[in-house]
């Protein structure tokens, strides 16, 4: 492009340009040689007139690497218009690179043939407008973020409320579950006891019967001797029979004439001595249709004795029909010519014993039926040989379909690894020390390998010599309850986890605000924020508690042991505690260096829990004492308060999940009953012990020990 092709002279151009306030320049060729530029453009570029005639790249070397030189080239070659607004460009102004924002246009100016003759470049510096807009946007964004935070906070409050109601629900179902378990346990124990006592009774009855039988045999022997010895002396024989302390009669011939009968026998028959000389069938017409007349006649006929054992008979005794059970012997008696013509009968009434035994058998049967109806598996383990007996329901619960009976070893093998050693220890303990056995565990079913949850409870009882011989009990399938528990637990874990995120951000904002308020010397806001931070900390501790319970239940709690000095941990706790509680006098006794190998955070958590409970459950202004000493190779921490104390019945359950003492004093103190449960689990995982010594109304001392490093 040559100057001669332009309609206007260069001077005319520049004159026109200088009239406009808009920064304007004309460029020629691919390299955007500056043909003309008005003062406004020179100002934008931060350059003087010496740039005229130079390519854009030479005139403004800082543009190399930015997109503008290429854009010029495209506009020149392709005859385009490229424009932009709020476009940043880095320009060197007064020797310094600055970012300037432009609304700009590169426009190809064409001749009548459509050929590009130059590029008209106009630009408006909109840096101020842009920066203002930016800052307005940032303010708006901040406002929006704040609104979002507010919404989150509201959400948080709602979720916490929900969590509390879930917890309440959980607590209630837990309580009703406990109630059901306790009821069931009581019922089972009652039945087991009944069963055991009936067993004892039965054994006694059997023994008695056994001795009665022996007595009878003995009697029979002596009778035989008597008969032989006294056959010739009838009178003597008769008087002997009459005086005998057992019921005896002698019946003669096939008519069974009552030849001799003693008082004992008359008592059993419920007849008087008039019956003597009568045929038995006449004296006792009720015997018709019962087997005894035939039996007696057969003895005479065959000459063979007969033993009746627990024979059932009914007799009209003094005009009244009575039923009874009898043992008897029918002994054939020979006359002088050696022919059997009589039968001597000795009878013992055993109605009481048999009825008692039948009663026991019935009770046993009822217990068995109750166990079946309750879908309880029942078992019996021989303490020494470990021989196992069980009912059908147990086999079904275990999914056992084997051919022979299931052995103790087979049953134990199905217990999941997590519980196998524990159940063996529990059984061992019950067998050696006696008392109750109650264990909840999981095992694999024999037939399909499915995991089932079982609760097994039983009792070991002593025999007469004091040896533990009967170890028996029941087992029930609690898989559904356990699954329910797992689902609730997962839900709590999830909710607590979700709650933690907004809480963390809330806490961060509050700390920022706290700093600002302190800087601005705003005493009220500072104090209000101090309180808020404390409350958020409390809430975080609570949520962490739930999270930990949930982790614990699902076996995900992680203990990370490191060697550290308990004295340092107690010192840190002291600093935190003193800052947190002004309501009580808290005395920290001096601690010698005591090294342990433990999870520092979790042990800290246990100490904090002891202290916060001591404060929570004692009156304002009372004293709490914290000590840490080393005893028998263990580090022992104790927290003593002068508070409401704990009754004996509650102490036993204090460390179980969700357990809270329910009385007038604790009614208005809030809590979830998980602190001590978590503490106990943490200490157990350190092979330590945890316990409390307490007296209602006087105060409590909570202790834990963990091994020294
Ligand atoms: P929470 O205090 O949240 O209920 P914990 O598991 O920490 O849960 O305590 C369980 C229960 O033990 C409490 O509800 C309370 O009844 C009782 N308890 C704990 N510490 C003390 C104490 N120092 N004095 C009296 N009772 C206590």
XYZ file of C-alpha atoms and ligand atoms in Angstrom:
736
model
C 0.000 0.000 0.000
C 1.437 3.324 -0.999
C 0.583 6.709 0.263
C -0.546 7.850 -3.224
C -3.493 5.379 -3.168
C -5.038 7.139 -0.116
C -7.531 9.848 -0.598
C -6.279 11.900 2.382
C -2.805 13.168 3.146
C -1.056 11.893 6.242
C -1.372 15.344 7.784
C -5.082 15.335 7.129
C -5.393 11.967 8.828
C -3.581 13.000 11.910
C -5.554 16.158 12.111
C -8.801 14.210 11.948
C -7.522 11.688 14.514
C -6.466 14.334 16.937
C -10.007 15.695 16.913
C -11.379 12.492 18.350
C -10.854 11.679 22.046
C -11.082 7.995 21.274
C -7.625 6.470 20.966
C -7.288 5.733 17.294
C -4.541 4.426 15.064
C -4.143 3.249 11.491
C -2.007 0.212 10.710
C -0.740 -1.152 7.442
C 0.409 -4.595 6.369
C 0.714 -7.937 8.129
C 3.017 -6.565 10.815
C 0.599 -3.759 11.637
C 3.014 -0.943 10.854
C 1.763 2.134 12.665
C 0.789 4.515 9.918
C -0.862 7.030 12.170
C -1.840 7.288 15.867
C -3.564 10.106 17.671
C -2.427 11.505 21.010
C -5.046 9.526 22.879
C -3.638 6.278 21.420
C -0.050 7.316 22.137
C -1.141 7.939 25.726
C -2.751 4.534 25.950
C 0.431 2.937 24.679
C 2.559 5.144 26.937
C 4.738 6.030 23.936
C 5.563 9.169 21.851
C 5.409 9.915 18.138
C 8.638 7.994 17.497
C 6.585 4.820 17.190
C 5.036 6.033 13.928
C 6.360 3.967 11.025
C 7.319 1.018 13.268
C 5.593 -2.337 13.253
C 3.374 -2.935 16.319
C 5.790 -5.571 17.593
C 8.753 -3.169 17.411
C 6.846 -0.225 18.797
C 5.381 -2.169 21.759
C 7.678 -5.179 22.339
C 5.687 -6.094 25.495
C 2.834 -7.170 23.180
C 4.914 -10.073 21.866
C 3.390 -13.214 23.329
C -0.008 -11.495 23.807
C -2.751 -12.200 21.232
C -3.001 -8.717 19.649
C -0.272 -8.862 16.979
C -1.785 -12.066 15.601
C -5.243 -10.510 15.615
C -3.959 -7.583 13.501
C -2.454 -10.013 11.051
C -5.750 -11.886 10.666
C -7.735 -8.636 10.258
C -5.296 -7.484 7.503
C -5.187 -10.801 5.684
C -8.816 -11.823 6.011
C -10.478 -8.382 5.959
C -12.229 -8.939 9.313
C -13.432 -6.865 12.215
C -12.273 -8.110 15.611
C -13.551 -6.404 18.704
C -13.514 -7.045 22.398
C -14.629 -5.522 25.633
C -12.995 -5.522 29.075
C -9.992 -7.156 27.383
C -6.806 -7.079 29.463
C -3.498 -6.087 27.864
C -0.129 -5.793 29.575
C 1.532 -2.576 28.471
C 4.779 -0.934 29.492
C 3.864 2.512 30.772
C 6.553 4.723 32.290
C 8.930 1.778 32.330
C 6.481 -0.425 34.257
C 4.293 -3.288 32.972
C 0.663 -2.582 33.821
C -2.521 -4.479 33.078
C -4.951 -2.176 31.271
C -8.487 -3.156 30.252
C -9.897 -2.060 26.850
C -12.997 -2.035 24.763
C -11.315 -2.246 21.339
C -11.922 -2.767 17.644
C -9.558 -3.723 14.793
C -11.482 -2.970 11.617
C -10.231 -3.723 8.057
C -10.942 -0.629 5.897
C -11.522 -1.730 2.309
C -11.408 -0.002 -1.089
C -14.239 -0.271 -3.568
C -12.762 -3.537 -4.881
C -13.046 -4.996 -1.370
C -9.331 -5.008 -0.816
C -8.055 -4.108 2.654
C -6.239 -0.796 2.539
C -5.611 -0.291 6.206
C -6.660 -1.421 9.685
C -8.494 1.114 11.803
C -7.658 0.527 15.437
C -9.771 2.185 18.116
C -9.520 1.587 21.824
C -11.142 2.902 24.998
C -9.373 2.398 28.314
C -12.050 0.905 30.596
C -9.707 -0.113 33.404
C -11.552 1.939 36.050
C -14.961 0.750 34.946
C -13.697 -2.861 34.866
C -12.107 -2.747 38.289
C -15.230 -1.196 39.800
C -17.367 -3.881 38.234
C -14.957 -6.516 39.519
C -15.101 -5.210 43.017
C -18.913 -5.007 42.867
C -18.986 -8.625 41.754
C -16.667 -9.683 44.498
C -18.858 -7.989 47.089
C -21.871 -9.702 45.587
C -20.105 -13.067 45.668
C -19.190 -12.538 49.285
C -22.761 -11.689 50.112
C -23.917 -14.796 48.352
C -21.338 -16.900 50.168
C -22.546 -15.462 53.457
C -26.126 -16.280 52.537
C -25.066 -19.789 51.657
C -23.326 -20.110 55.035
C -26.468 -18.910 56.749
C -28.531 -21.477 54.924
C -25.950 -24.120 55.877
C -26.168 -23.073 59.509
C -29.908 -23.403 59.437
C -29.528 -26.782 57.842
C -27.040 -27.706 60.542
C -29.451 -26.744 63.292
C -32.166 -28.813 61.639
C -29.860 -31.804 61.200
C -28.798 -31.633 64.833
C -32.409 -31.590 65.922
C -33.020 -34.577 63.702
C -29.983 -36.327 65.128
C -31.243 -35.749 68.633
C -34.622 -37.188 67.800
C -32.958 -40.164 66.067
C -30.919 -40.675 69.161
C -33.960 -40.502 71.376
C -35.653 -43.073 69.171
C -32.555 -45.199 69.246
C -32.420 -44.975 72.982
C -36.032 -46.006 73.277
C -35.629 -48.989 71.002
C -32.478 -49.914 72.865
C -34.396 -49.727 76.139
C -37.242 -51.823 74.857
C -34.724 -54.286 73.439
C -33.041 -54.467 76.828
C -36.418 -54.950 78.443
C -37.272 -57.778 76.044
C -33.871 -59.346 76.601
C -34.218 -59.070 80.356
C -37.720 -60.528 80.304
C -36.582 -63.337 78.114
C -33.570 -63.942 80.259
C -35.706 -64.026 83.386
C -38.118 -66.427 81.760
C -35.343 -68.643 80.581
C -33.678 -68.605 83.954
C -36.937 -69.327 85.693
C -37.514 -72.265 83.382
C -33.971 -73.495 83.651
C -34.216 -73.308 87.434
C -37.550 -75.122 87.397
C -36.079 -77.725 85.130
C -33.049 -78.127 87.339
C -35.087 -78.387 90.502
C -37.445 -80.864 88.865
C -34.422 -82.876 87.809
C -33.255 -82.962 91.408
C -36.715 -83.991 92.584
C -36.848 -86.665 89.952
C -33.482 -88.034 90.994
C -34.647 -88.168 94.618
C -37.850 -89.956 93.655
C -35.958 -92.435 91.520
C -33.612 -93.122 94.339
C -36.502 -93.654 96.708
C -38.140 -96.013 94.263
C -34.943 -97.835 93.750
C -34.601 -98.394 97.463
C -38.263 -99.413 97.709
C -37.633 -102.016 95.031
C -34.611 -103.294 96.856
C -36.657 -103.403 99.988
C -39.286 -105.412 98.154
C -36.775 -107.903 96.844
C -35.378 -108.186 100.256
C -38.833 -108.709 101.698
C -39.519 -111.316 99.113
C -36.409 -113.224 100.056
C -37.193 -113.138 103.710
C -40.765 -114.066 102.988
C -39.684 -117.104 101.082
C -37.520 -118.112 104.003
C -40.327 -117.407 106.390
C -42.744 -119.452 104.357
C -40.461 -122.405 104.270
C -39.439 -122.077 107.886
C -42.913 -121.448 109.190
C -44.977 -123.666 106.954
C -45.543 -126.174 109.699
C -46.384 -123.563 112.303
C -49.477 -121.848 110.880
C -50.398 -119.958 114.005
C -47.004 -118.419 114.352
C -47.014 -117.477 110.699
C -50.397 -115.794 110.976
C -49.381 -113.657 113.901
C -46.165 -112.668 112.152
C -48.069 -111.521 109.068
C -50.506 -109.537 111.163
C -47.692 -107.656 112.851
C -45.649 -107.070 109.726
C -45.129 -103.406 108.894
C -45.876 -104.046 105.217
C -49.151 -104.938 103.550
C -49.517 -108.720 103.274
C -52.333 -111.045 102.383
C -52.594 -114.788 101.709
C -55.241 -115.856 99.242
C -56.302 -119.495 98.990
C -57.415 -121.561 95.996
C -58.477 -120.272 92.630
C -61.374 -118.441 94.273
C -58.774 -116.342 96.026
C -60.332 -116.708 99.466
C -58.821 -114.149 101.831
C -57.082 -116.470 104.237
C -54.861 -113.989 106.020
C -54.825 -110.208 105.701
C -52.991 -107.704 107.889
C -54.011 -104.197 108.872
C -51.610 -102.582 106.478
C -53.289 -104.371 103.596
C -56.776 -103.495 104.875
C -55.677 -99.880 104.937
C -54.672 -100.042 101.287
C -57.872 -101.788 100.332
C -59.950 -99.413 102.463
C -61.882 -102.356 103.925
C -62.316 -103.757 107.432
C -61.431 -107.195 108.803
C -64.887 -108.573 107.830
C -63.464 -109.335 104.441
C -61.436 -112.177 105.886
C -62.716 -115.524 104.523
C -64.418 -113.876 101.542
C -63.282 -114.397 97.970
C -61.259 -111.392 96.887
C -63.657 -110.631 93.995
C -66.494 -110.311 96.497
C -64.540 -108.334 99.052
C -63.326 -105.998 96.353
C -65.818 -106.009 93.479
C -64.007 -103.052 91.914
C -61.224 -105.468 90.890
C -63.476 -106.915 88.218
C -62.196 -105.692 84.870
C -58.749 -104.932 86.349
C -55.912 -107.420 85.739
C -55.137 -108.377 89.338
C -57.582 -111.253 89.892
C -56.258 -113.053 86.832
C -52.635 -112.438 87.845
C -53.207 -113.932 91.283
C -55.056 -116.946 89.883
C -52.249 -117.490 87.376
C -49.657 -117.606 90.148
C -51.572 -120.383 91.852
C -52.070 -122.165 88.568
C -48.486 -121.964 87.340
C -46.621 -121.859 90.621
C -44.552 -118.970 89.305
C -44.138 -115.724 91.201
C -45.208 -112.392 89.709
C -43.803 -108.905 90.210
C -45.978 -105.889 89.621
C -44.180 -102.634 89.092
C -45.912 -99.252 89.254
C -49.241 -100.890 88.530
C -52.148 -98.558 88.231
C -55.293 -99.584 90.119
C -58.486 -98.067 91.402
C -60.041 -99.102 94.648
C -63.272 -98.208 96.429
C -61.659 -97.095 99.658
C -64.176 -96.510 102.442
C -66.855 -95.958 99.819
C -64.802 -93.604 97.715
C -63.153 -94.341 94.407
C -59.414 -93.711 94.551
C -56.686 -94.276 92.000
C -53.253 -95.345 92.992
C -49.969 -96.903 91.949
C -48.551 -100.029 93.522
C -45.534 -102.296 93.514
C -46.365 -105.861 94.486
C -45.076 -109.381 94.716
C -47.212 -112.485 94.318
C -45.464 -115.471 95.814
C -46.906 -118.981 95.256
C -47.303 -121.019 98.483
C -47.283 -124.794 98.552
C -49.405 -126.854 100.950
C -48.164 -129.832 103.009
C -48.394 -132.112 99.980
C -46.200 -129.845 97.892
C -49.037 -128.474 95.729
C -49.409 -124.781 95.173
C -52.797 -123.820 96.507
C -52.260 -120.277 97.818
C -50.632 -116.998 96.899
C -48.958 -114.624 99.248
C -49.183 -111.033 98.124
C -47.073 -108.159 99.437
C -48.080 -104.683 98.313
C -46.430 -101.264 98.604
C -48.342 -98.189 97.674
C -46.210 -95.725 95.659
C -48.954 -93.352 94.510
C -47.251 -90.263 95.955
C -43.911 -90.978 94.322
C -45.388 -91.779 90.923
C -47.694 -88.781 90.919
C -44.776 -86.557 91.874
C -42.691 -88.014 89.087
C -45.462 -87.621 86.560
C -45.856 -84.023 87.665
C -42.160 -83.396 87.108
C -42.323 -85.088 83.733
C -45.255 -82.879 82.796
C -43.413 -79.743 83.931
C -40.432 -80.849 81.899
C -42.609 -81.382 78.889
C -44.172 -77.968 79.327
C -40.784 -76.307 79.595
C -39.697 -78.116 76.468
C -42.827 -76.961 74.681
C -42.303 -73.372 75.872
C -38.713 -73.433 74.621
C -39.893 -74.737 71.277
C -42.672 -72.162 71.066
C -40.274 -69.319 71.862
C -38.101 -70.522 68.979
C -35.261 -71.024 71.406
C -32.546 -73.509 70.770
C -31.606 -75.387 73.920
C -28.260 -76.974 74.688
C -26.456 -78.934 77.317
C -22.683 -79.264 77.509
C -21.011 -81.886 79.682
C -18.398 -79.735 81.475
C -15.546 -82.260 81.322
C -16.019 -84.188 78.083
C -17.755 -81.285 76.347
C -20.355 -83.702 74.977
C -23.065 -81.590 73.374
C -26.825 -82.170 73.409
C -29.286 -79.877 71.688
C -32.858 -79.613 70.441
C -34.171 -79.402 66.855
C -34.605 -75.637 66.995
C -30.910 -75.200 67.782
C -29.962 -77.399 64.824
C -32.232 -75.284 62.622
C -30.761 -71.983 63.917
C -27.266 -73.358 63.278
C -28.329 -74.618 59.825
C -26.982 -78.051 60.823
C -28.064 -80.775 58.422
C -25.265 -83.293 59.085
C -25.926 -87.021 59.356
C -24.576 -87.662 62.858
C -25.114 -85.375 65.826
C -23.184 -82.073 65.796
C -20.189 -82.058 68.118
C -19.043 -79.272 70.411
C -15.912 -78.751 68.258
C -17.995 -78.468 65.092
C -20.237 -75.877 66.735
C -17.280 -73.817 67.978
C -15.692 -73.942 64.515
C -18.679 -72.093 63.070
C -18.179 -69.116 65.422
C -16.612 -66.213 63.524
C -12.958 -65.639 64.238
C -13.689 -62.378 65.974
C -15.631 -64.199 68.723
C -14.149 -67.717 68.777
C -11.532 -67.154 71.470
C -13.909 -65.026 73.492
C -16.667 -67.667 73.565
C -14.167 -70.350 74.618
C -12.990 -68.115 77.450
C -16.578 -67.426 78.538
C -17.478 -71.135 78.544
C -14.321 -71.925 80.444
C -15.107 -69.237 82.993
C -18.678 -70.494 83.461
C -17.543 -74.118 83.822
C -14.792 -73.305 86.318
C -16.474 -70.629 88.397
C -20.164 -71.444 88.010
C -22.806 -68.758 87.775
C -24.540 -67.350 84.762
C -23.317 -67.396 81.201
C -24.548 -64.849 78.664
C -22.799 -64.194 75.388
C -23.729 -62.529 72.106
C -21.719 -63.478 69.046
C -21.839 -64.161 65.340
C -21.320 -67.441 63.542
C -21.619 -68.953 60.085
C -24.584 -71.214 59.359
C -23.544 -74.746 58.443
C -25.765 -75.065 55.375
C -25.324 -71.734 53.569
C -22.359 -70.049 55.260
C -24.549 -67.009 56.077
C -23.567 -64.977 59.130
C -26.134 -65.153 61.945
C -26.113 -63.317 65.270
C -26.884 -65.385 68.348
C -27.421 -64.748 71.997
C -26.678 -67.711 74.200
C -27.394 -67.767 77.909
C -27.185 -70.507 80.445
C -26.240 -71.646 83.863
C -24.040 -74.259 85.402
C -25.361 -76.129 88.409
C -23.721 -78.276 91.038
C -24.461 -81.872 91.928
C -24.745 -83.184 95.523
C -20.981 -83.278 95.888
C -20.696 -79.639 94.842
C -19.157 -80.444 91.441
C -20.360 -78.430 88.448
C -22.045 -81.055 86.324
C -24.905 -79.542 84.370
C -24.106 -76.690 82.009
C -27.192 -75.915 80.011
C -29.073 -73.023 78.510
C -30.784 -71.599 75.489
C -29.744 -69.815 72.345
C -31.782 -67.382 70.279
C -31.361 -65.941 66.840
C -31.027 -62.136 67.085
C -29.832 -61.530 63.519
C -32.740 -59.226 62.665
C -32.239 -57.065 65.751
C -28.528 -56.929 65.066
C -29.089 -55.911 61.450
C -31.435 -53.177 62.621
C -28.778 -52.011 65.028
C -26.171 -51.988 62.265
C -28.453 -49.953 59.993
C -29.108 -47.387 62.729
C -25.454 -47.270 63.518
C -24.544 -46.641 59.890
C -27.135 -43.902 59.763
C -25.705 -42.194 62.832
C -22.224 -42.507 61.335
C -23.375 -40.917 58.099
C -25.285 -38.070 59.758
C -22.413 -37.274 62.121
C -19.983 -37.286 59.249
C -22.170 -34.921 57.200
C -22.588 -32.618 60.180
C -18.871 -32.294 60.673
C -18.163 -30.478 57.387
C -20.391 -27.424 57.908
C -19.364 -27.332 61.544
C -15.696 -27.122 60.612
C -16.377 -24.225 58.273
C -18.561 -22.544 60.912
C -15.777 -22.874 63.414
C -13.239 -21.378 60.985
C -15.474 -18.365 60.267
C -16.084 -17.804 63.925
C -12.388 -17.828 64.677
C -11.852 -15.264 61.924
C -14.614 -13.102 63.326
C -13.117 -13.477 66.778
C -9.773 -12.100 65.545
C -11.483 -9.171 63.870
C -13.611 -8.367 66.873
C -10.511 -8.441 69.081
C -8.678 -6.119 66.692
C -11.658 -3.779 66.602
C -11.785 -3.807 70.427
C -15.431 -4.881 70.251
C -15.803 -6.338 73.734
C -19.374 -7.561 73.384
C -18.812 -9.339 70.064
C -15.574 -10.854 71.397
C -17.370 -12.253 74.443
C -20.310 -13.488 72.358
C -17.941 -15.168 69.931
C -15.955 -16.761 72.787
C -19.182 -18.368 73.970
C -20.124 -19.406 70.432
C -16.729 -21.011 69.868
C -17.151 -22.937 73.134
C -20.587 -24.161 72.069
C -19.315 -25.196 68.648
C -16.517 -27.089 70.396
C -19.097 -28.846 72.585
C -21.113 -29.716 69.537
C -18.016 -30.999 67.748
C -17.175 -33.191 70.756
C -20.724 -34.585 70.743
C -20.667 -35.307 67.026
C -17.227 -36.882 67.350
C -18.696 -39.035 70.109
C -21.418 -40.343 67.795
C -18.931 -40.829 65.016
C -16.707 -42.826 67.357
C -19.570 -45.011 68.576
C -20.481 -45.737 65.009
C -16.879 -46.519 64.096
C -16.520 -48.701 67.138
C -19.632 -50.681 66.327
C -18.502 -51.300 62.807
C -15.027 -52.220 64.030
C -13.437 -49.224 62.350
C -11.983 -47.510 65.397
C -8.275 -47.173 64.996
C -5.807 -47.085 67.875
C -2.465 -45.549 67.019
C 0.041 -46.194 69.772
C 3.072 -44.005 70.412
C 5.354 -43.604 73.389
C 4.601 -40.455 75.373
C 4.753 -38.962 78.822
C 1.469 -38.989 80.721
C 2.689 -35.971 82.733
C 2.701 -33.885 79.529
C -0.769 -35.041 78.557
C -2.160 -34.258 82.009
C -0.475 -30.824 81.873
C -2.113 -30.067 78.511
C -5.463 -31.255 79.818
C -5.000 -29.001 82.834
C -4.461 -25.924 80.634
C -7.519 -26.682 78.519
C -9.684 -27.521 81.526
C -8.803 -24.432 83.541
C -9.646 -22.243 80.536
C -12.932 -24.040 79.987
C -14.498 -24.403 83.447
C -14.654 -21.602 85.940
C -17.582 -23.165 87.817
C -15.611 -25.641 89.926
C -12.364 -25.817 91.779
C -10.248 -28.233 89.765
C -7.068 -29.459 91.418
C -4.451 -31.226 89.307
C -2.032 -33.132 91.529
C 1.610 -33.018 90.381
C 2.530 -35.861 88.027
C 5.964 -37.570 87.832
C 7.175 -38.494 84.326
C 5.262 -41.693 83.430
C 5.834 -43.142 79.959
C 3.196 -45.197 78.218
C 2.752 -46.630 74.757
C -0.754 -45.560 73.813
C -2.998 -43.513 71.553
C -2.383 -40.068 73.015
C -5.519 -38.402 71.597
C -7.822 -41.173 72.698
C -6.371 -41.380 76.218
C -6.782 -37.578 76.369
C -10.392 -38.076 75.342
C -10.953 -40.501 78.274
C -9.438 -38.054 80.808
C -11.530 -35.203 79.394
C -14.637 -37.346 79.613
C -13.957 -38.152 83.293
C -13.405 -34.456 84.049
C -16.414 -33.153 82.158
C -18.632 -35.781 83.863
C -17.212 -34.868 87.280
C -18.199 -31.263 86.613
C -21.531 -32.106 85.039
C -22.659 -34.328 87.909
C -21.573 -32.186 90.881
C -22.703 -28.897 92.378
C -21.170 -25.522 91.458
C -18.147 -24.583 93.530
C -17.289 -28.143 94.623
C -13.832 -29.611 94.120
C -12.651 -31.993 91.402
C -9.265 -33.659 91.820
C -7.236 -35.153 88.989
C -4.259 -37.404 89.657
C -1.977 -39.650 87.644
C 0.371 -42.092 89.367
C 2.160 -45.298 88.517
C 0.925 -48.456 90.315
C 2.100 -52.040 89.714
C 3.470 -51.421 86.251
C 0.432 -49.412 85.193
C -0.262 -45.717 84.780
C -3.357 -44.935 86.836
C -5.465 -41.843 86.263
C -8.195 -40.886 88.717
C -10.785 -38.128 88.730
C -12.546 -37.576 92.039
C -15.618 -35.418 92.522
C -17.944 -34.447 95.353
C -21.043 -34.866 93.216
C -24.277 -36.812 93.203
C -22.561 -40.217 93.230
C -23.873 -43.436 91.690
C -25.894 -46.232 93.297
C -24.620 -49.793 93.269
C -27.183 -51.101 90.805
C -26.201 -48.462 88.231
C -22.449 -48.964 88.598
C -22.682 -52.379 86.931
C -24.145 -50.943 83.754
C -22.432 -47.566 83.674
C -19.973 -48.494 80.952
C -22.536 -49.927 78.540
C -23.728 -48.076 75.464
C -26.410 -45.396 75.929
C -26.705 -46.151 79.641
C -27.686 -43.155 81.766
C -28.612 -43.178 85.436
C -32.293 -42.285 85.719
C -33.134 -40.427 88.893
C -34.246 -37.064 90.195
C -30.707 -35.619 90.135
C -29.825 -36.672 86.599
C -33.221 -35.854 85.082
C -32.240 -32.339 84.084
C -28.654 -33.055 83.056
C -28.380 -33.692 79.351
C -26.202 -36.380 77.783
C -26.279 -39.378 75.522
C -24.669 -42.076 77.660
C -21.840 -42.751 75.259
C -18.830 -41.093 76.948
C -18.111 -43.866 79.431
C -18.909 -46.583 76.903
C -16.348 -45.131 74.509
C -13.852 -44.681 77.339
C -14.230 -48.321 78.360
C -13.740 -49.511 74.782
C -10.635 -47.344 74.377
C -9.131 -48.605 77.638
C -9.939 -52.222 76.740
C -8.039 -51.766 73.490
C -5.047 -50.688 75.572
C -5.258 -53.813 77.757
C -6.139 -51.593 80.701
C -8.928 -51.439 83.277
C -11.604 -48.877 83.976
C -13.794 -48.661 87.075
C -15.547 -46.372 89.496
C -15.797 -46.154 93.254
C -18.826 -44.215 94.296
C -21.350 -43.587 96.999
C -24.696 -41.949 96.266
C -24.842 -38.321 97.447
C -21.155 -38.353 98.456
C -19.253 -38.353 95.174
C -17.410 -40.619 92.781
C -13.869 -41.445 91.753
C -13.406 -42.736 88.232
C -10.199 -44.661 87.489
C -8.439 -46.130 84.527
C -5.096 -47.860 84.148
C -2.965 -48.609 81.093
C 0.353 -50.480 80.979
C 3.591 -48.519 81.333
C 5.823 -48.430 78.285
P -23.537 -38.831 79.603
O -22.879 -38.073 80.707
O -23.470 -38.140 78.304
O -24.904 -39.275 79.955
P -21.534 -40.906 80.050
O -21.366 -42.183 79.328
O -20.356 -40.038 80.150
O -22.737 -40.178 79.323
O -22.043 -41.260 81.495
C -23.055 -42.238 81.668
C -23.853 -41.979 82.935
O -23.024 -42.196 84.080
C -24.339 -40.558 83.071
O -25.559 -40.383 82.431
C -24.434 -40.398 84.582
O -25.682 -40.851 85.010
C -23.370 -41.329 85.126
N -22.147 -40.600 85.508
C -21.023 -40.460 84.776
N -20.091 -39.776 85.455
C -20.618 -39.470 86.652
C -20.132 -38.775 87.830
N -18.900 -38.262 87.884
N -20.979 -38.671 88.885
C -22.223 -39.212 88.838
N -22.734 -39.874 87.782
C -21.946 -40.013 86.698
